Short mmCIF file of C-alpha atoms and ligand atoms in Angstrom, two decimals:
data_model
loop_
_atom_site.label_atom_id
_atom_site.label_comp_id
_atom_site.label_asym_id
_atom_site.label_seq_id
_atom_site.Cartn_x
_atom_site.Cartn_y
_atom_site.Cartn_z
CA MET A 109 -14.01 28.99 9.41
CA ASN A 110 -16.21 26.03 8.13
CA LEU A 111 -15.58 25.32 3.88
CA LEU A 112 -19.51 26.30 3.39
CA ASP A 113 -18.44 29.55 5.46
CA VAL A 114 -15.08 29.85 3.02
CA LEU A 115 -17.26 29.22 -0.42
CA LYS A 116 -19.67 32.18 0.58
CA ASN A 117 -16.96 34.76 0.57
CA GLU A 118 -16.87 36.30 -2.04
CA GLN A 119 -14.19 37.77 -1.56
CA ASN A 120 -12.77 34.07 -2.52
CA GLN A 121 -10.88 33.59 -6.23
CA MET A 122 -11.80 30.91 -8.97
CA MET A 123 -8.86 30.37 -11.09
CA PRO A 124 -9.48 31.34 -14.73
CA GLU A 125 -10.37 28.09 -16.96
CA SER A 126 -7.13 29.55 -19.34
CA TYR A 127 -5.05 27.79 -16.74
CA LYS A 128 -6.85 23.68 -17.87
CA TYR A 129 -5.78 24.59 -20.94
CA LEU A 130 -1.94 24.67 -20.42
CA SER A 131 0.72 21.71 -21.32
CA MET A 132 2.26 19.90 -18.12
CA GLU A 133 5.20 20.96 -19.18
CA GLU A 134 4.60 24.36 -19.78
CA MET A 135 3.26 25.29 -16.27
CA GLU A 136 6.04 22.79 -14.65
CA ALA A 137 8.52 25.54 -16.76
CA ARG A 138 6.93 28.43 -15.63
CA VAL A 139 7.02 26.76 -11.34
CA VAL A 140 10.20 26.47 -11.72
CA GLU A 141 11.37 30.09 -13.10
CA ILE A 142 9.13 32.15 -10.17
CA LYS A 143 9.88 30.29 -7.56
CA GLU A 144 13.86 31.18 -8.99
CA LYS A 145 12.84 34.65 -8.83
CA MET A 146 10.92 34.85 -6.09
CA GLY A 147 13.68 32.87 -3.91
CA LYS A 148 13.21 32.67 0.20
CA SER A 149 10.70 35.21 -0.24
CA LEU A 150 8.57 32.68 -1.61
CA PHE A 151 7.52 29.31 1.05
CA ILE A 152 5.91 26.02 -0.42
CA PRO A 153 5.33 23.87 2.38
CA GLY A 154 3.54 20.30 0.81
CA HIS A 155 2.23 18.40 2.64
CA HIS A 156 1.94 13.89 2.48
CA TYR A 157 -1.50 13.64 0.48
CA GLN A 158 -0.73 16.18 -2.30
CA LYS A 159 -0.08 15.55 -6.14
CA ASP A 160 2.67 14.12 -7.66
CA GLU A 161 2.27 17.24 -10.09
CA VAL A 162 2.32 19.93 -6.65
CA ILE A 163 4.31 17.96 -3.91
CA LYS A 164 7.79 18.54 -6.39
CA PHE A 165 7.77 21.64 -6.13
CA ALA A 166 7.30 21.87 -2.42
CA ASP A 167 10.13 23.36 -0.31
CA SER A 168 8.74 20.94 2.90
CA THR A 169 7.67 18.44 3.41
CA GLY A 170 6.14 16.28 6.54
CA ASP A 171 2.95 15.52 7.81
CA SER A 172 0.64 17.53 10.10
CA LEU A 173 2.99 18.68 12.78
CA GLN A 174 6.00 18.93 10.90
CA LEU A 175 4.87 21.50 8.79
CA ALA A 176 3.14 22.87 11.77
CA GLN A 177 6.65 22.89 12.92
CA VAL A 178 8.03 24.18 9.67
CA SER A 179 5.54 27.57 8.72
CA ALA A 180 6.48 28.85 12.67
CA LYS A 181 10.55 29.03 12.12
CA ASN A 182 10.16 30.35 8.80
CA LYS A 183 10.68 34.10 9.38
CA GLU A 184 12.04 35.05 5.98
CA ALA A 185 9.27 34.00 3.30
CA LYS A 186 6.39 37.24 2.74
CA TYR A 187 4.43 34.49 0.53
CA ILE A 188 3.44 31.02 1.99
CA VAL A 189 1.77 29.37 -0.27
CA PHE A 190 0.10 26.43 1.71
CA CYS A 191 -0.52 23.32 -0.75
CA GLY A 192 -2.22 21.43 1.87
CA VAL A 193 -6.01 21.88 3.32
CA HIS A 194 -7.62 25.35 4.84
CA PHE A 195 -6.89 23.98 8.30
CA MET A 196 -3.19 23.50 7.91
CA ALA A 197 -3.50 27.35 5.97
CA GLU A 198 -5.17 28.62 9.18
CA THR A 199 -2.67 27.30 11.64
CA ALA A 200 0.38 28.45 9.43
CA ASP A 201 -1.39 32.10 9.67
CA ILE A 202 -1.80 32.05 13.09
CA LEU A 203 2.59 30.74 13.31
CA THR A 204 3.68 33.50 11.40
CA THR A 205 4.18 36.87 11.82
CA GLU A 206 1.49 39.37 10.81
CA ASP A 207 3.31 40.67 7.41
CA GLN A 208 4.02 37.23 5.98
CA ILE A 209 0.73 36.19 4.01
CA VAL A 210 -0.62 32.81 3.65
CA ILE A 211 -1.75 31.43 0.42
CA LEU A 212 -4.39 28.50 -0.64
CA PRO A 213 -4.29 27.71 -3.50
CA ASP A 214 -7.68 26.16 -3.85
CA MET A 215 -10.57 27.92 -1.65
CA ARG A 216 -12.28 24.62 -1.94
CA ALA A 217 -9.15 22.45 -0.40
CA GLY A 218 -11.53 21.83 3.47
CA CYS A 219 -11.81 18.82 5.05
CA SER A 220 -14.11 17.92 6.01
CA MET A 221 -13.19 16.38 9.50
CA ALA A 222 -12.46 19.49 10.34
CA ASP A 223 -16.50 21.42 9.87
CA MET A 224 -17.59 18.49 11.66
CA ALA A 225 -17.53 20.31 15.03
CA ASN A 226 -18.13 24.37 15.22
CA MET A 227 -17.96 26.70 18.00
CA GLU A 228 -22.15 26.76 17.96
CA GLN A 229 -22.45 22.77 18.94
CA THR A 230 -19.10 22.61 21.30
CA GLU A 231 -20.65 25.11 23.77
CA LYS A 232 -23.82 23.52 23.72
CA CYS A 233 -21.79 20.68 24.10
CA TRP A 234 -19.78 22.31 26.96
CA ASP A 235 -22.58 23.51 28.52
CA VAL A 236 -23.40 19.95 29.41
CA LEU A 237 -19.34 18.79 30.22
CA MET A 238 -19.10 21.75 33.01
CA GLU A 239 -22.78 20.97 34.15
CA ARG A 240 -21.98 16.85 34.71
CA PHE A 241 -19.16 16.96 35.20
CA GLY A 242 -17.77 20.24 36.51
CA ASP A 243 -14.18 21.45 36.22
CA THR A 244 -12.20 18.24 35.61
CA ILE A 245 -12.16 18.32 31.69
CA LEU A 246 -9.59 19.53 30.13
CA PRO A 247 -10.09 19.78 26.27
CA LEU A 248 -8.35 18.84 23.17
CA THR A 249 -8.57 19.71 19.57
CA TYR A 250 -6.88 17.24 16.84
CA VAL A 251 -5.50 20.10 14.49
CA ASN A 252 -8.21 19.06 12.62
CA SER A 253 -10.36 22.05 13.19
CA THR A 254 -11.23 25.53 12.69
CA ALA A 255 -8.94 28.18 13.97
CA ALA A 256 -11.98 29.31 15.77
CA ILE A 257 -12.19 25.47 17.73
CA LYS A 258 -8.12 26.29 18.82
CA ALA A 259 -9.18 29.27 19.94
CA PHE A 260 -11.98 27.44 21.97
CA VAL A 261 -9.67 25.02 23.40
CA GLY A 262 -6.33 27.39 24.17
CA LYS A 263 -9.38 29.56 26.10
CA ASN A 264 -9.93 26.92 28.49
CA GLY A 265 -6.33 25.82 29.27
CA GLY A 266 -5.69 23.20 26.76
CA ALA A 267 -4.87 22.48 23.40
CA THR A 268 -3.86 20.78 20.30
CA VAL A 269 -2.59 17.31 19.47
CA THR A 270 -1.50 15.83 15.53
CA SER A 271 -1.31 12.20 15.24
CA SER A 272 1.79 12.08 16.39
CA ASN A 273 1.93 13.54 18.90
CA ALA A 274 -1.41 12.64 20.13
CA LYS A 275 0.00 10.55 22.83
CA GLU A 276 2.11 12.62 24.51
CA MET A 277 -0.45 14.97 24.40
CA VAL A 278 -3.33 12.78 25.84
CA GLU A 279 -0.81 11.52 28.45
CA TRP A 280 0.27 15.62 30.11
CA ALA A 281 -3.88 16.15 29.59
CA PHE A 282 -4.69 13.61 32.47
CA THR A 283 -1.31 15.79 34.52
CA GLN A 284 -3.92 19.20 34.04
CA LYS A 285 -7.38 17.31 34.25
CA LYS A 286 -9.13 13.75 35.47
CA ARG A 287 -11.46 13.95 32.23
CA ILE A 288 -10.17 14.94 28.27
CA LEU A 289 -13.27 16.69 25.14
CA PHE A 290 -10.93 14.88 22.97
CA LEU A 291 -11.90 16.76 19.25
CA PRO A 292 -13.38 15.95 16.29
CA ASP A 293 -12.18 12.68 15.72
CA GLN A 294 -13.66 9.66 17.46
CA HIS A 295 -11.11 7.05 16.34
CA LEU A 296 -8.16 9.54 17.12
CA GLY A 297 -8.91 10.44 20.57
CA ARG A 298 -9.92 6.20 21.01
CA ASN A 299 -7.05 4.87 19.39
CA THR A 300 -5.39 7.26 21.43
CA ALA A 301 -6.91 6.65 24.92
CA PHE A 302 -6.64 3.44 23.74
CA ASP A 303 -3.13 2.56 23.92
CA LEU A 304 -2.79 4.96 26.73
CA GLY A 305 -4.26 2.48 29.04
CA VAL A 306 -7.90 3.38 29.25
CA PRO A 307 -10.49 1.49 28.84
CA LEU A 308 -13.17 1.36 25.98
CA ASP A 309 -15.78 1.67 28.82
CA GLN A 310 -14.89 4.84 30.13
CA MET A 311 -15.10 6.72 26.51
CA ALA A 312 -18.48 8.69 26.19
CA VAL A 313 -19.41 9.16 23.04
CA TRP A 314 -20.74 12.70 21.95
CA ASN A 315 -22.78 13.39 19.60
CA PRO A 316 -23.39 16.81 18.13
CA ILE A 317 -26.04 16.07 15.91
CA THR A 318 -28.36 15.51 18.96
CA ASN A 319 -26.47 16.72 21.82
CA GLN A 320 -26.00 13.79 23.25
CA PHE A 321 -24.03 11.27 25.54
CA GLU A 322 -23.69 7.73 23.01
CA PHE A 323 -23.03 5.78 26.25
CA GLU A 324 -24.34 2.74 28.01
CA GLY A 325 -22.30 3.17 31.65
CA ASN A 326 -21.97 4.75 34.26
CA LEU A 327 -20.95 8.97 33.34
CA ASP A 328 -19.04 9.21 36.88
CA ASP A 329 -16.39 6.50 35.17
CA VAL A 330 -15.78 8.15 32.21
CA LYS A 331 -12.73 9.34 31.27
CA VAL A 332 -12.74 9.89 27.53
CA ILE A 333 -15.35 12.59 25.54
CA LEU A 334 -14.79 11.84 22.02
CA TRP A 335 -16.66 14.66 19.49
CA LYS A 336 -18.47 12.30 16.82
CA GLY A 337 -16.54 13.37 14.46
CA HIS A 338 -14.13 11.49 12.02
CA CYS A 339 -12.53 11.47 8.54
CA SER A 340 -14.69 10.39 5.58
CA VAL A 341 -11.58 9.42 3.82
CA HIS A 342 -9.94 6.84 6.29
CA GLU A 343 -13.27 5.56 7.81
CA ASN A 344 -13.19 3.52 3.97
CA PHE A 345 -10.54 0.88 5.97
CA THR A 346 -12.57 -1.60 7.09
CA VAL A 347 -12.42 -5.08 9.23
CA ASN A 348 -13.12 -6.63 5.97
CA ASN A 349 -10.07 -5.09 4.14
CA ILE A 350 -7.71 -6.49 6.52
CA LYS A 351 -9.61 -10.10 6.62
CA GLU A 352 -9.03 -9.66 2.79
CA VAL A 353 -5.11 -9.44 3.10
CA ARG A 354 -4.89 -11.97 5.99
CA ALA A 355 -6.05 -14.47 3.92
CA ALA A 356 -4.65 -13.67 0.37
CA LYS A 357 -0.79 -12.65 1.92
CA PRO A 358 -0.43 -13.72 5.10
CA ASP A 359 3.09 -12.67 5.51
CA MET A 360 2.22 -9.38 4.48
CA ARG A 361 2.23 -7.01 7.64
CA ILE A 362 -0.04 -4.01 7.20
CA ILE A 363 0.34 -0.35 8.58
CA VAL A 364 -2.84 2.50 9.10
CA HIS A 365 -3.19 6.38 10.15
CA PRO A 366 -4.84 5.75 13.57
CA GLU A 367 -7.70 7.95 11.95
CA CYS A 368 -9.28 4.55 11.28
CA SER A 369 -11.13 2.90 13.47
CA ARG A 370 -10.87 1.36 16.61
CA GLU A 371 -10.75 -2.03 14.51
CA VAL A 372 -8.76 -1.54 12.00
CA VAL A 373 -5.96 -0.48 14.61
CA ALA A 374 -6.29 -3.09 16.46
CA LEU A 375 -5.88 -5.20 13.79
CA SER A 376 -3.44 -3.63 11.89
CA ASP A 377 0.89 -4.46 12.27
CA ASP A 378 1.21 -0.28 12.91
CA ALA A 379 -0.86 2.87 13.35
CA GLY A 380 1.48 5.94 12.69
CA SER A 381 0.61 9.58 10.91
CA THR A 382 1.74 10.16 7.70
CA LYS A 383 5.94 10.93 8.71
CA TYR A 384 5.65 7.37 10.56
CA ILE A 385 3.85 5.49 7.95
CA ILE A 386 6.52 6.83 5.07
CA ASP A 387 9.25 6.17 7.43
CA THR A 388 8.59 2.63 8.98
CA ILE A 389 8.40 1.70 5.40
CA ASN A 390 11.71 3.73 4.52
CA ASN A 391 13.08 1.74 6.96
CA ALA A 392 11.39 -2.45 6.00
CA PRO A 393 14.02 -4.42 4.72
CA THR A 394 14.13 -5.05 0.54
CA GLY A 395 11.11 -8.09 -0.23
CA SER A 396 9.06 -6.62 2.86
CA LYS A 397 5.13 -7.39 2.27
CA TRP A 398 2.94 -4.03 3.24
CA ALA A 399 -1.00 -3.26 2.49
CA ILE A 400 -0.70 0.66 3.70
CA GLY A 401 -4.28 2.34 5.49
CA THR A 402 -4.30 6.07 4.75
CA GLU A 403 -4.57 7.77 1.36
CA MET A 404 -4.22 7.03 -1.88
CA ASN A 405 -1.67 9.46 -3.57
CA LEU A 406 0.44 9.04 -0.80
CA VAL A 407 0.25 5.19 -1.20
CA LYS A 408 0.89 4.93 -4.51
CA ARG A 409 3.52 7.79 -4.17
CA ILE A 410 5.29 5.17 -1.59
CA ILE A 411 4.36 2.19 -4.18
CA ASP A 412 6.50 4.31 -6.53
CA GLN A 413 8.86 4.92 -4.74
CA HIS A 414 9.72 0.71 -3.52
CA PRO A 415 9.93 -0.75 -5.74
CA ASP A 416 12.08 -3.17 -3.84
CA LYS A 417 8.71 -3.88 -1.72
CA GLU A 418 5.88 -5.13 -2.86
CA ILE A 419 3.32 -2.57 -1.64
CA ILE A 420 -0.30 -2.36 -1.97
CA SER A 421 -3.38 -0.29 -0.30
CA LEU A 422 -5.01 -2.02 2.59
CA ASN A 423 -8.51 -1.28 0.03
CA GLN A 424 -8.23 -1.83 -3.10
CA ASN A 425 -11.12 0.96 -4.59
CA MET A 426 -9.46 4.10 -2.22
CA CYS A 427 -9.53 6.94 -3.54
CA PRO A 428 -7.24 10.42 -2.80
CA CYS A 429 -8.57 12.86 0.04
CA LEU A 430 -11.29 14.65 -2.47
CA THR A 431 -9.99 18.18 -1.20
CA MET A 432 -6.87 18.09 -0.70
CA ASN A 433 -6.52 16.62 -3.89
CA ARG A 434 -8.14 20.30 -5.72
CA ILE A 435 -4.64 21.73 -5.16
CA ASP A 436 -3.60 20.67 -8.15
CA LEU A 437 -0.63 21.95 -10.92
CA PRO A 438 -3.00 24.82 -12.68
CA HIS A 439 -4.60 26.40 -9.43
CA LEU A 440 -0.30 26.18 -7.71
CA LEU A 441 1.00 27.86 -10.91
CA TRP A 442 -2.18 30.24 -10.46
CA THR A 443 -1.40 30.96 -7.68
CA LEU A 444 2.84 31.33 -7.93
CA GLU A 445 1.62 33.93 -11.00
CA ASN A 446 -0.07 36.49 -8.49
CA VAL A 447 2.14 36.21 -5.81
CA GLU A 448 4.86 37.01 -8.75
CA LYS A 449 2.66 40.40 -9.64
CA GLY A 450 2.11 41.19 -6.23
CA LEU A 451 -1.72 40.30 -5.91
CA THR A 452 -2.98 38.13 -3.71
CA THR A 453 -5.38 35.64 -3.90
CA ASN A 454 -6.99 33.54 -1.15
CA GLN A 455 -5.51 34.42 0.79
CA ILE A 456 -5.87 33.06 4.17
CA LYS A 457 -6.55 35.03 7.49
CA VAL A 458 -7.16 33.98 11.18
CA ASP A 459 -8.91 37.27 13.10
CA GLU A 460 -6.68 38.94 15.37
CA GLN A 461 -8.20 37.38 18.48
CA THR A 462 -8.65 33.93 17.42
CA SER A 463 -4.93 33.75 16.73
CA LYS A 464 -4.27 35.18 19.97
CA ASP A 465 -6.13 32.16 21.47
CA ALA A 466 -5.53 29.83 19.11
CA ILE A 467 -1.90 30.00 19.85
CA LEU A 468 -2.05 29.04 23.06
CA ALA A 469 -3.62 25.84 21.88
CA LEU A 470 -1.13 25.14 19.23
CA GLU A 471 2.06 26.19 22.07
CA ARG A 472 1.72 23.80 24.14
CA MET A 473 1.82 21.49 21.76
CA LEU A 474 4.84 23.07 20.06
CA GLN A 475 6.57 23.48 23.46
CA HIS A 476 5.78 19.19 23.76
P1 13P B 285 -1.22 13.71 9.33
O1 13P B 285 -0.94 14.45 10.60
O2 13P B 285 -0.44 11.68 9.95
O3 13P B 285 -0.05 14.53 8.48
O4 13P B 285 -2.59 13.55 8.88
C1 13P B 285 -3.45 14.45 8.37
C2 13P B 285 -3.95 14.14 7.76
O5 13P B 285 -5.35 15.02 7.64
C3 13P B 285 -4.65 12.94 7.88
O6 13P B 285 -5.65 12.76 7.50
FE1 SF4 B 286 -9.16 15.83 5.96
FE2 SF4 B 286 -9.67 12.88 5.99
FE3 SF4 B 286 -9.12 14.08 3.96
FE4 SF4 B 286 -6.90 14.44 5.97
S1 SF4 B 286 -7.36 13.09 5.00
S2 SF4 B 286 -7.70 15.89 4.98
S3 SF4 B 286 -9.22 14.38 7.69
S4 SF4 B 286 -11.14 14.29 4.84
#
């Protein structure tokens, strides 16, 4: 389901105004109390891009892959209050049992990239690809996609990927078919295929709005078809940002998320998932200097945790991911108070057939 459909659903509830007037201390004390009371029947996974006020209450933090893994493993929690965005909560629902309830504290926490590929566009694209290339294409979807897209990919023999296993999964895909369709993030697709040795002139962009290829070469040579989607946060890191950092601090290393453009990744020193970025800085020597190109809540947290290193955001004017930021302490508390009363507000429930097909794509990834 994309964000618009979510917002149109009248069953989704909004947090009462009164929560906005509680003090941080009051809210924190209540969250601690409810967590203690509910014990293992409550599980709170938190993505690295969540605000500090929320992440401090997470039972498990991680990148998209880790959060999918911990959700799949947890069999004891009745309630999984997912602090992340909608597609992550959908993935958790698909990977958990029928009687586990996955809740997103604010239904407006979508992901603009995931909404850049819908089923109608994908089916149209697939028809054109089948006609043009025959049965030579395996679809891969970044987990930042709706459950319906994961189901489509699963039904067609493909798999999901995250930023931490994209290389492995693209390598695997090429053992299955001659070509891949990578959706919805053109940048992760391009960066990954390029690292695996696919030349840029063998990658065509598919524009789902015009329903056409954006490609100047010979289509017969194409190995990777990149869906024209992107992350509206990571597209704000530019080649100019890199030039500025290089000019001001030549000994500063630059590390970015692979949702950044090819040009930005190529000029950086390193690129990887949120977990990879965190691990790299954790393992870096005292006194080292870093410019980080990813979401601001995470960059700020890394800066706070490493006073012994000089760390900046690659783009000094960056904002946090606005949809990740929808989950705040008032929403977390409101959700937990409902759970405590046995009420399930804002449950994420993927329908049975979609789940059945999507799990094929997710399991192909989790088995690697
Ligand atoms: P990670 O899997 O690297 O945590 O990335 C998730 C995401 O949404 C990045 O924008
Ligand atoms: Fe989606 Fe980008 Fe936000 Fe990640 S940072 S959740 S890809 S909009």
